[in-house]
Structure formats: C-alpha cells, structure tokens
mmCIF file of C-alpha atoms and ligand atoms in Angstrom:
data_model
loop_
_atom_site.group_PDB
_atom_site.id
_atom_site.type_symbol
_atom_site.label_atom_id
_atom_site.label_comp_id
_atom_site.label_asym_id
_atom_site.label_seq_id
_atom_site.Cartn_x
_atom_site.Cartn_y
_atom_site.Cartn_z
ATOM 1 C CA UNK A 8 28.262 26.945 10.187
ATOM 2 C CA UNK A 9 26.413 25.147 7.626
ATOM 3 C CA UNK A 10 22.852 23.814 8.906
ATOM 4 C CA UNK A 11 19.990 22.229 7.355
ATOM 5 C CA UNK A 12 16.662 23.031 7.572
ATOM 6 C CA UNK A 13 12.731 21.113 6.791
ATOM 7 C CA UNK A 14 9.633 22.766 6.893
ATOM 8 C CA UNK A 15 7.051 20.230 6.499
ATOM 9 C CA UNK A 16 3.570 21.378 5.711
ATOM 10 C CA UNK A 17 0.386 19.676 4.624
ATOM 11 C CA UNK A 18 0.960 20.658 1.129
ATOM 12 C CA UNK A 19 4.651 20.726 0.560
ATOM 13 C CA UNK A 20 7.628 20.419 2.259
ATOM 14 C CA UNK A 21 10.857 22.780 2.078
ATOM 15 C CA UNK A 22 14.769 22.036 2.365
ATOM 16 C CA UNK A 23 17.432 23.982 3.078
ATOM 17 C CA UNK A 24 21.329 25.066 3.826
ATOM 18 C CA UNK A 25 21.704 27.613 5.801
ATOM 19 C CA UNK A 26 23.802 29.297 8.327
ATOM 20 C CA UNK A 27 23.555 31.260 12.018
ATOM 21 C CA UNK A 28 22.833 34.391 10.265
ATOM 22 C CA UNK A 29 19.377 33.504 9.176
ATOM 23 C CA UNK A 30 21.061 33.394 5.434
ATOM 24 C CA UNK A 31 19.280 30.510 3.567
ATOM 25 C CA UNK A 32 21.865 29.636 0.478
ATOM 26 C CA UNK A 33 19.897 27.049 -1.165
ATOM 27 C CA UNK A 34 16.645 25.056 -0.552
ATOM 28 C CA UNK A 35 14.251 22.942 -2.724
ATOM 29 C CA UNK A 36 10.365 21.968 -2.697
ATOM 30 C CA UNK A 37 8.423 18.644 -3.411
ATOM 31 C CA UNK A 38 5.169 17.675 -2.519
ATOM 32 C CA UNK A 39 4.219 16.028 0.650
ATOM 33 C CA UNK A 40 3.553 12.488 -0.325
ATOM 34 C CA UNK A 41 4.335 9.464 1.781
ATOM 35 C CA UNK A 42 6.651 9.694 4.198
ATOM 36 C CA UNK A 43 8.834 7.047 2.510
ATOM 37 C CA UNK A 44 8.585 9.316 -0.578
ATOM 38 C CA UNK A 45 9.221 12.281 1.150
ATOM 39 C CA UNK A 46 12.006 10.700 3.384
ATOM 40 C CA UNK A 47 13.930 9.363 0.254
ATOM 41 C CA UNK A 48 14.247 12.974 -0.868
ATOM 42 C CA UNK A 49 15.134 14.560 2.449
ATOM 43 C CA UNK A 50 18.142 12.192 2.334
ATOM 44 C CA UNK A 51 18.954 12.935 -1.135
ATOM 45 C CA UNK A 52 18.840 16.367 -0.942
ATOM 46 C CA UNK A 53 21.084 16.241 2.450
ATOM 47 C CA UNK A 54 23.515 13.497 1.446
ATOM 48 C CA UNK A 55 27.222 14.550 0.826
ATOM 49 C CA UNK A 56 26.081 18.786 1.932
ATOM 50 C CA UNK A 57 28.123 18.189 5.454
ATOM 51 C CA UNK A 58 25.235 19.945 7.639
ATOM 52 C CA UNK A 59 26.313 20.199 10.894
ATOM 53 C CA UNK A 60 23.138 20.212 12.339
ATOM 54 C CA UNK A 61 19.216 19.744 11.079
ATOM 55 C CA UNK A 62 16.476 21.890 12.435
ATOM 56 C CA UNK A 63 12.887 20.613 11.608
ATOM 57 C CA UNK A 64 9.865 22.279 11.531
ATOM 58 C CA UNK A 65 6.484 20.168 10.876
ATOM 59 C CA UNK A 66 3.228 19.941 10.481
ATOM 60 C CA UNK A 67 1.807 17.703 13.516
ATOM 61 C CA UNK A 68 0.199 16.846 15.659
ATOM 62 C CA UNK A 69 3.889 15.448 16.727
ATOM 63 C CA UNK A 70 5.891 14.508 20.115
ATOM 64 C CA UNK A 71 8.408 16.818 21.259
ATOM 65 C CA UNK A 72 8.811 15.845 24.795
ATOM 66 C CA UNK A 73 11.966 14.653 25.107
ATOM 67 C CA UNK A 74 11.759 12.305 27.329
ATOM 68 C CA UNK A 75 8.753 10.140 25.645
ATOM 69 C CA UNK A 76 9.622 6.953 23.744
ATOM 70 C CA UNK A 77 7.752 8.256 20.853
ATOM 71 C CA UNK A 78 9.389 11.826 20.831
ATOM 72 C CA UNK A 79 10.536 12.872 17.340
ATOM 73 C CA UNK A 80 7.410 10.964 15.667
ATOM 74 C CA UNK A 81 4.538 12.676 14.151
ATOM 75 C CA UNK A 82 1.287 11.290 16.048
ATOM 76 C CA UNK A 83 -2.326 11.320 15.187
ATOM 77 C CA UNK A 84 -2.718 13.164 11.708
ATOM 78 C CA UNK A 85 -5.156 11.816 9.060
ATOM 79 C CA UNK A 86 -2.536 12.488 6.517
ATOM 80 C CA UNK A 87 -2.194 8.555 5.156
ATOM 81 C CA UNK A 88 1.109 6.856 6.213
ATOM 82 C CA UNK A 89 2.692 9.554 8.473
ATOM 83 C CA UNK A 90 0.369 8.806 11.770
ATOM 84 C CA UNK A 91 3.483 7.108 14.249
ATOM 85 C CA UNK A 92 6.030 7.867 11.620
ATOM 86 C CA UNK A 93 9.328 8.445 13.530
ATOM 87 C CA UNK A 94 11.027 11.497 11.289
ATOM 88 C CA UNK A 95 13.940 12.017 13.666
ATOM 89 C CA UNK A 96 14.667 8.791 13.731
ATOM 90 C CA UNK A 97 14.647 7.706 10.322
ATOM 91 C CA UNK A 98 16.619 11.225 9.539
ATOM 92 C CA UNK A 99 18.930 10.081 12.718
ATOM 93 C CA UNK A 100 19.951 7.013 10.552
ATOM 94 C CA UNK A 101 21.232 8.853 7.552
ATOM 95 C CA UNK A 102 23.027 12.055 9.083
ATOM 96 C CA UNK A 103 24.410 11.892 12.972
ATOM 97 C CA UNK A 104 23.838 15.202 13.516
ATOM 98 C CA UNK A 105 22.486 17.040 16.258
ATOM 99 C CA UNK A 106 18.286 18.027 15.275
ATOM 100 C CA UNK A 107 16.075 20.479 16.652
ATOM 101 C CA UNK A 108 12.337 19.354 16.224
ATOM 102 C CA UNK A 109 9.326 21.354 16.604
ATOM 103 C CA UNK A 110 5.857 22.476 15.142
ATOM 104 C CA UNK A 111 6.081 24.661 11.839
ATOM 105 C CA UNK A 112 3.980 27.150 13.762
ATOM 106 C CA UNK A 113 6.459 26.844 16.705
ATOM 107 C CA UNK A 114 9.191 27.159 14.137
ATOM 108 C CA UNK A 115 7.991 30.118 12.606
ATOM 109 C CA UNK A 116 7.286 31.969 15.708
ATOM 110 C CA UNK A 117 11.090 30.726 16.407
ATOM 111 C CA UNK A 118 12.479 32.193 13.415
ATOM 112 C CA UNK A 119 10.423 35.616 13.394
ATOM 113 C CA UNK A 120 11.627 35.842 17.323
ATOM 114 C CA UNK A 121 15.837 35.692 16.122
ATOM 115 C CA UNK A 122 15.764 37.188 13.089
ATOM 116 C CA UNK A 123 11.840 38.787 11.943
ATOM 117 C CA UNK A 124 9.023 40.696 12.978
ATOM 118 C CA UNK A 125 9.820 40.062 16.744
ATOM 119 C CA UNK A 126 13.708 40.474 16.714
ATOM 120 C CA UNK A 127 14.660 41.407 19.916
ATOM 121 C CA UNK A 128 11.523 41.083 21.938
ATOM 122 C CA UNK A 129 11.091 37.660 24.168
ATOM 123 C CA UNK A 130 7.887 36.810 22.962
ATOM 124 C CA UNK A 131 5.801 36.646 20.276
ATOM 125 C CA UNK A 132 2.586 34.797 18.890
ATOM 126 C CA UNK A 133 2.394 33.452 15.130
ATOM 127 C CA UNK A 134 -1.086 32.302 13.433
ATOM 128 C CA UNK A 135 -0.673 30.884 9.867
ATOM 129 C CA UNK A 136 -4.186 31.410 8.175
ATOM 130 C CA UNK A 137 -3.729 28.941 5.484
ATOM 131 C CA UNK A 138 -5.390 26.075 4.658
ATOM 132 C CA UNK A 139 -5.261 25.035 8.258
ATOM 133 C CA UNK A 140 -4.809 27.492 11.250
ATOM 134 C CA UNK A 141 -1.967 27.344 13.565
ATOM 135 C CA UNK A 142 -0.405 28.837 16.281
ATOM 136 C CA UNK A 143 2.955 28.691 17.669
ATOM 137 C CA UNK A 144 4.127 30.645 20.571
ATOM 138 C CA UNK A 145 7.386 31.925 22.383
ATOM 139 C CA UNK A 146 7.450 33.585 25.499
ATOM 140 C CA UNK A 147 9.924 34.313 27.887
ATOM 141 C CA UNK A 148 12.525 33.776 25.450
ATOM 142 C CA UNK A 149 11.628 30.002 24.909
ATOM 143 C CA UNK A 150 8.813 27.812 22.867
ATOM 144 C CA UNK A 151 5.876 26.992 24.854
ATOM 145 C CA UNK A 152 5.474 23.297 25.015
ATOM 146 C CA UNK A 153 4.028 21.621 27.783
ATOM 147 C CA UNK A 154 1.142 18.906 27.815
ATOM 148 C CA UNK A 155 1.651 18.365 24.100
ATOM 149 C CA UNK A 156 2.115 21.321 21.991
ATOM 150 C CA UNK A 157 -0.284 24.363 21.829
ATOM 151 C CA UNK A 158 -3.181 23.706 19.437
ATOM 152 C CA UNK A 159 -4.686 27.247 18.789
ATOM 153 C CA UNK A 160 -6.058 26.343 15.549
ATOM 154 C CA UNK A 161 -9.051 24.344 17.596
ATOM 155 C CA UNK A 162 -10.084 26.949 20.047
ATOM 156 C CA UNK A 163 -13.957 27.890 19.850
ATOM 157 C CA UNK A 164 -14.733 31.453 18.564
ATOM 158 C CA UNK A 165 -18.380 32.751 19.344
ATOM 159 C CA UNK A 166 -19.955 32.325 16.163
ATOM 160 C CA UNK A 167 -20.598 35.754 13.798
ATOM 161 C CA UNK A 168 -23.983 36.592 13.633
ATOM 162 C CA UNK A 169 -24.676 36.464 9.878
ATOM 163 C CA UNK A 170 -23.033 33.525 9.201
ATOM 164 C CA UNK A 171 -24.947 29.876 8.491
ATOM 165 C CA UNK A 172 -21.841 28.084 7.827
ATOM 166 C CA UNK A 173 -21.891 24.757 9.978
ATOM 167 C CA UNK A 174 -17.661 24.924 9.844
ATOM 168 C CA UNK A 175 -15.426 22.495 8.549
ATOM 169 C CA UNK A 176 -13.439 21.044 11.134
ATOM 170 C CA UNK A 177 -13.432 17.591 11.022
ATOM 171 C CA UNK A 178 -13.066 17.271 14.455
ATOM 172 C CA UNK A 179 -15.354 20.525 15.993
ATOM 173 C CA UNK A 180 -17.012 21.553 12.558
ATOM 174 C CA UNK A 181 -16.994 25.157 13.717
ATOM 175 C CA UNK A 182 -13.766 25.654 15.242
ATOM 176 C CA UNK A 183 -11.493 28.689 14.695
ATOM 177 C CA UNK A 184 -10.158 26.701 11.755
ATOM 178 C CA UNK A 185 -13.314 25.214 10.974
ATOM 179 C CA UNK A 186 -14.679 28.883 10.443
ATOM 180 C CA UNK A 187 -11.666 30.956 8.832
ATOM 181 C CA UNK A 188 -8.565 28.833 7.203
ATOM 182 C CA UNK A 189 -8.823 29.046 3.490
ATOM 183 C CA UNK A 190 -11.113 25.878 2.836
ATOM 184 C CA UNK A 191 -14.145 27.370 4.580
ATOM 185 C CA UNK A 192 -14.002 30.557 3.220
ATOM 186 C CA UNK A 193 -14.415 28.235 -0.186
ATOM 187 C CA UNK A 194 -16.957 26.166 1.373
ATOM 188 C CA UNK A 195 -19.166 29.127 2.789
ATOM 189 C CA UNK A 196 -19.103 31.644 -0.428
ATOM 190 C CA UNK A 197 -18.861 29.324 -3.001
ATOM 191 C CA UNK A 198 -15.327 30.543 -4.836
ATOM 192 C CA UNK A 199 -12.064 30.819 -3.571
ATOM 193 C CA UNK A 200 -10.563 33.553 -0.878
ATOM 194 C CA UNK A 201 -8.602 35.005 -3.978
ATOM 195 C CA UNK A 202 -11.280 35.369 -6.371
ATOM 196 C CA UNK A 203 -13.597 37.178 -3.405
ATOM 197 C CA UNK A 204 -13.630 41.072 -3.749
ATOM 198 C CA UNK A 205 -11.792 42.846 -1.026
ATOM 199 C CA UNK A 206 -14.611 44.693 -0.212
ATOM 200 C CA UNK A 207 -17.155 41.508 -0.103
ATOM 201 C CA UNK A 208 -18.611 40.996 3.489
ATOM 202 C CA UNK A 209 -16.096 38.053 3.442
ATOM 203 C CA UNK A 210 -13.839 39.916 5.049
ATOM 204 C CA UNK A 211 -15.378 41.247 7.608
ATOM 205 C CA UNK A 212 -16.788 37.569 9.157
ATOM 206 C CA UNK A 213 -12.473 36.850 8.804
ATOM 207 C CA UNK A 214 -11.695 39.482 10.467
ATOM 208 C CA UNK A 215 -14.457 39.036 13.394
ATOM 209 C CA UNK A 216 -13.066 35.175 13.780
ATOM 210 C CA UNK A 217 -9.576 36.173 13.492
ATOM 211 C CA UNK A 218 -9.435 39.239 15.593
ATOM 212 C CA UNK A 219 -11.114 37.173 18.144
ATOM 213 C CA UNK A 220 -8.289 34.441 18.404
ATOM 214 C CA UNK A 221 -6.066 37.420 18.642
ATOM 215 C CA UNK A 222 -8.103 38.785 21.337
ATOM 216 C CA UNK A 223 -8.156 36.045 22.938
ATOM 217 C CA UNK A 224 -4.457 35.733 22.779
ATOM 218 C CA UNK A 225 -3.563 39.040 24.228
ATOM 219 C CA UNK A 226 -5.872 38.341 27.182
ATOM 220 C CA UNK A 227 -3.950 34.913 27.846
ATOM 221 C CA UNK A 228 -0.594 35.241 27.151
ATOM 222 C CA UNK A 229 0.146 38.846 26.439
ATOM 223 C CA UNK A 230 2.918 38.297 23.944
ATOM 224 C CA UNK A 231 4.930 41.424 22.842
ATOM 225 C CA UNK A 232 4.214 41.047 18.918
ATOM 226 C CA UNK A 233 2.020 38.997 17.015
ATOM 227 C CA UNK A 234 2.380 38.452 13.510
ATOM 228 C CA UNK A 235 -0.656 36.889 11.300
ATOM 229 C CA UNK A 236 0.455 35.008 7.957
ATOM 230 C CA UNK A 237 -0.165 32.103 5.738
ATOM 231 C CA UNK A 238 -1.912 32.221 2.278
ATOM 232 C CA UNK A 239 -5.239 33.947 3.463
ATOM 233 C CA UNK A 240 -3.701 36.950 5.288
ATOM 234 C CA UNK A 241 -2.449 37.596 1.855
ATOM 235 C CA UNK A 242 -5.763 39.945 1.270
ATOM 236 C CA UNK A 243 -4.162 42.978 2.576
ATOM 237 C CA UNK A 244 -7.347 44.567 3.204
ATOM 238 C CA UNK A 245 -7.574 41.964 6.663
ATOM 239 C CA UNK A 246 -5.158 43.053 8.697
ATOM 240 C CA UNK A 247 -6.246 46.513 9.248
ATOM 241 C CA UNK A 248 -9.928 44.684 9.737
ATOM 242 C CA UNK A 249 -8.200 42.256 12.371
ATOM 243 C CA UNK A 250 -6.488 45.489 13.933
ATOM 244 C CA UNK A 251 -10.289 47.208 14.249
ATOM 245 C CA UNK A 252 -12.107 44.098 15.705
ATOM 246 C CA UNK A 253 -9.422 43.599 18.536
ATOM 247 C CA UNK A 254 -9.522 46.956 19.116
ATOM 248 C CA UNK A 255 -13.345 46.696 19.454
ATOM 249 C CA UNK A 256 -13.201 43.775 21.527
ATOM 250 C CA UNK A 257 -10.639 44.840 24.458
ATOM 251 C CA UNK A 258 -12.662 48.231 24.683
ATOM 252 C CA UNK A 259 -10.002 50.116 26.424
ATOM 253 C CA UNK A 260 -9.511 47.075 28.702
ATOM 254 C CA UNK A 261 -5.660 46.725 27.797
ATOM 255 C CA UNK A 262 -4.218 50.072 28.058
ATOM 256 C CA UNK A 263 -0.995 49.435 27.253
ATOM 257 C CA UNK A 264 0.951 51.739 24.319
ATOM 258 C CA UNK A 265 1.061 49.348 22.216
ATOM 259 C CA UNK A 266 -2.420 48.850 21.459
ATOM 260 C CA UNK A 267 -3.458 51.898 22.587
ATOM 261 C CA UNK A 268 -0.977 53.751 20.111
ATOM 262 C CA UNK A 269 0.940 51.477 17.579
ATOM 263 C CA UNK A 270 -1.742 48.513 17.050
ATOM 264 C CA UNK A 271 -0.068 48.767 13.425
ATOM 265 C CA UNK A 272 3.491 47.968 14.690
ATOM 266 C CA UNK A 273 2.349 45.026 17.485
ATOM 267 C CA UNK A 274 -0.152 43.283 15.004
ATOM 268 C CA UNK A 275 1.729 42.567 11.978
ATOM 269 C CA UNK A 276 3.098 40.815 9.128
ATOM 270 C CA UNK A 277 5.521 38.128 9.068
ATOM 271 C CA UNK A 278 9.400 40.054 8.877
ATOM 272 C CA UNK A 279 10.460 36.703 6.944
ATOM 273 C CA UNK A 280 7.344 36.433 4.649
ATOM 274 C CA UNK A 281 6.919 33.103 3.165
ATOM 275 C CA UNK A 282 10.574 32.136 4.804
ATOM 276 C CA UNK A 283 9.294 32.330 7.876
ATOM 277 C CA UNK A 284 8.890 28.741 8.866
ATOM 278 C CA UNK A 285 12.187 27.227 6.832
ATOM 279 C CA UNK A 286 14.078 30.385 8.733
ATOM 280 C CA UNK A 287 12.566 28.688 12.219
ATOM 281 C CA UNK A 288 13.754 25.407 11.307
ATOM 282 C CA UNK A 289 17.012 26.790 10.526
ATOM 283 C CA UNK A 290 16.997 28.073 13.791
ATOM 284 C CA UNK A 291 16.044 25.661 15.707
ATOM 285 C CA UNK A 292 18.749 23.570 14.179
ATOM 286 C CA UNK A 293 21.516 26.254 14.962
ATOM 287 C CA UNK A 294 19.934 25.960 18.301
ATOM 288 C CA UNK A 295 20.247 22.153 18.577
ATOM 289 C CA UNK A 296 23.808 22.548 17.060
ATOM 290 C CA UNK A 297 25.282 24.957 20.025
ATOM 291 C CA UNK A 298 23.036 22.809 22.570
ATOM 292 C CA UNK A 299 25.105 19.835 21.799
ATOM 293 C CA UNK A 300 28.538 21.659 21.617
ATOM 294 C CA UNK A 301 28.765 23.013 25.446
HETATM 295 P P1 ADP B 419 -0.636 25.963 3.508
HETATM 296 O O1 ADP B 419 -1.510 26.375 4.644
HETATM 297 O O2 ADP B 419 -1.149 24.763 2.783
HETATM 298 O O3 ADP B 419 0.808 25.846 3.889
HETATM 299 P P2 ADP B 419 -1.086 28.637 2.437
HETATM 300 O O4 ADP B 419 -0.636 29.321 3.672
HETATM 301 O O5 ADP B 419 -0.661 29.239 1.123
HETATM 302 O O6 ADP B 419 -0.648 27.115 2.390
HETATM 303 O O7 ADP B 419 -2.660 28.593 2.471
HETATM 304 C C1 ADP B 419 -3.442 28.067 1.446
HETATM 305 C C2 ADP B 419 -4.886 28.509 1.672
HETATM 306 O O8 ADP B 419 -4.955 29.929 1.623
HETATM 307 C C3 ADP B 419 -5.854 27.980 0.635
HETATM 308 O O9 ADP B 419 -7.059 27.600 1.270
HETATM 309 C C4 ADP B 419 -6.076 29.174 -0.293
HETATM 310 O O10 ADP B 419 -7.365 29.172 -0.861
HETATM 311 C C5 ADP B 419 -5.893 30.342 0.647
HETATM 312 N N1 ADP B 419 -5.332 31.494 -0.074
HETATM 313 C C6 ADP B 419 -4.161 31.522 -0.749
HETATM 314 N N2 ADP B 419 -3.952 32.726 -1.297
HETATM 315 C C7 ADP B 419 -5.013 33.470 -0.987
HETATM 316 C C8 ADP B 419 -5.400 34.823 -1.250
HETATM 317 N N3 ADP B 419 -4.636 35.638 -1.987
HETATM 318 N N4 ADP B 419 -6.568 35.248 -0.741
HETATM 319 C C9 ADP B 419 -7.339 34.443 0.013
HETATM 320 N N5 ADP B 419 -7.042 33.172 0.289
HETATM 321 C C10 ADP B 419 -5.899 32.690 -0.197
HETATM 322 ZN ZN1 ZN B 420 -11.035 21.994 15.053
#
C-alpha cells in the first residue's frame, strides 16, 4: 500500500509516502505560506508517486462533517488566504484518490492510538503545547467529532496565583492557550521557553495550567492514556511537574491503578515523537483507503 500523508501546521507543513505499517519512506517540509503556494507544492510533491490514498491532518478550525457543503474546507482561521479554502477539494482535482481529513491534533491522537503511546488501548487524549495548544481525542475506538471539532486549546483554567500575565489569546486573552503555549511563556518572562532555566518558577505556573487541562480531562472523558507533546513539553523537567499537579488536584478522587500507581506510564510522551501527527495523517489515509474498498 503506498499512501500519502499532510500535516499542516501553523508554521510548516509536512508530506509524506507511507504505508499501513506506520513506515514513513519519504516526506518533505516547506513553510506554510498561501494556500496557493502551499497547494502548488502538495501537488508537486504527489504528482507521478501513485498514492493510493491521502490522509490529511491540519491545522483548523476546519469542517469535517461530512455531510456539510463546506466539509473538507478550512473555516475561520486568521491565517491570510486559507479562511474558506477548500483543501480536499482542490487536492480532489489533482489525485482521485480516496482522503481522510481531520485536525492535526485529531490526527496525532489517531496515529499514537494505531501505532504509539496508546497502541492497543481505545482511547487516548493528545495536547500539543506548541505555539498554539491543541487537543485531539479518540475514544471508544473512534475520533470525537461532533458539533464541530473539539477545541481544548480555549478552555478556561483558574488563573495561578502569582501570575499578572493578562494572556494572549486573541480571542479569551487568558485562555489555556492564552496562558501556557510557547508565545506566552515569551510574553510573560521576557525570553524564550528554551532559554528559561529548568528550575525557574516558569515551570511550575506550566505545570499548574497544564496539569489542570489534564485534570480536567480525566474528569470528562476518562481516556486510557494521555500523551502531552509539541515544542514546549520539550523541557523534560514538566512532565513529572504536570504528573504532581494532577495528582494534587484529583486528591485521591480517581482511584483507579493507573493514577494511583503508574501516573508515569498513563501521562506520557508522544510514542511517535515529532512523527506523531504525519503518522496520524498516514493513518487516517490508510483508513479512508480500506473505507472506500468494502
Ligand atoms: P508548532 O506548534 O508551531 O507546530 P512547536 O510544537 O515546536 O511548533 O512549538 C513551538 C513553540 O514551542 C514556540 O513557542 C517555542 O518557543 C516553544 N518551544 C520550542 N522548543 C522549546 C523548548 N525546548 N523549551 C520551551 N519552549 C520551546
Ligand atoms: Zn483562546
């Protein structure tokens, strides 16, 4: 089976050939520019590789309901030219191939379910902490959908006590996002999250934000992994941190083994690591490949 796979994030997007093993045998990067840019070298890249299938995985928000008009466009994002873009479509005219289309979040969550972090379990949450926060979840052995697509980014943490930051959400100001992806951590301390120590109280106001999303996430949804990644949970000193506040937080409330016992095998790294979201969209386009087939 040879499949192709696009992770599109804010920054950059990723191509790929891959197959139903989770094997990715080739992939490039370019930056994400205009979608007539970035379309051009989709096509290029894809032309004359005989993919049997594409699986995309993007930055949103975008319509996946299947039975919209718009579905397969990306909707209301700020980022200039791609707000009503229709990606599927415009793919759809270049390669006739069946496409799976979903969040990157969902994606990733996707591809750490069949072949990562949470192989073998039927759900799973995945945050990216990057320069965004996202959230894509699978439970019950499917992607949760339903009004629109989850948006757990956006959900409102109670505020740490120390902290004077007003957020930087351009929608909520002091959001989840607006309070912990990468670009406030700049905007509150003044430097970079990689140039702050790992022992600077940084780190501990992350963790409190973070570990309360997680919290929260247990309590709702009770997923049977969740994995943290994207550029910020590369400080390796947060995890543990995250670990401790959610600990803290459900109080002996949850008493089930695995957070009783092994918190350090149910909150975790991403299995795939940086592949994680180009592995979902390979997925979800050996998905949309055996969907069409029967
Ligand atoms: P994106 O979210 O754009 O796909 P990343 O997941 O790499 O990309 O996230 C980028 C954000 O993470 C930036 O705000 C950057 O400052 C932050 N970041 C990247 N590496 C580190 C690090 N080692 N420590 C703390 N923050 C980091
Ligand atoms: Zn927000």
């Amino acid at each position: 089976m040879r499949i192709g796979a696009i992770e599109g994030g804010g920054t950059k997007f990723v191509c790929g050939i891959g197959n139903e093993r989770g094997e990715i045998e080739d992939r490039i990067s370019f930056p994400t520019e205009s979608p007539d840019v970035v379309m051009g070298r989709i096509i290029d890249y894809f032309m004359g590789k005989q993919v049997e299938a594409i699986g995309i995985g993007t930055f949103g928000p975008i319509d996946i309901d299947p039975s919209s008009h718009t579905y397969g466009y990306v909707t209301t994002t700020p980022k200039p030219g791609w707000s009503g873009f229709p990606f599927v479509e415009t793919l759809k005219q270049s390669f006739d191939v069946p496409m799976g289309w979903d969040t990157d979040v969902n994606a990733a969550a996707y591809g750490e379910s069949v072949w990562g972090a949470a192989a073998g379990l039927d759900s799973c949450v995945y945050f990216t902490i990057g320069t965004g926060i996202g959230v894509g979840v699978y439970s019950e052995g499917r992607l949760v959908h339903g009004l629109a697509h989850p948006e757990g980014g956006h959900i409102l943490p109670r505020r740490h006590p120390d902290d004077r930051y007003e957020g930087a959400c351009p929608y909520h100001g002091d959001c989840l996002e607006g309070l912990a992806a990468g670009p406030s951590l700049e905007k509150r301390w003044g430097v970079k999250g990689h140039e702050l120590p790992p022992d600077h109280p940084a780190w501990a106001m992350e963790a409190h934000y973070i570990g309360q999303a997680v919290t929260s996430t247990i309590l709702l949804l009770s997923p049977k992994r969740i994995i943290l990644g994207g550029g910020v949970m590369q400080q390796k000193q947060l995890l543990p941190l995250v670990r401790e506040e959610v600990r803290r937080n459900l109080n002996g409330y949850v008493s089930v083994d695995a957070i009783v016992n092994g918190i350090n095998d149910y909150i975790v790294s991403p299995g795939l690591g940086d592949n994680a979201a180009l592995c979902g969209s390979l997925a979800l386009g050996v998905e949309a490949f055996n969907r069409r087939k029967h």
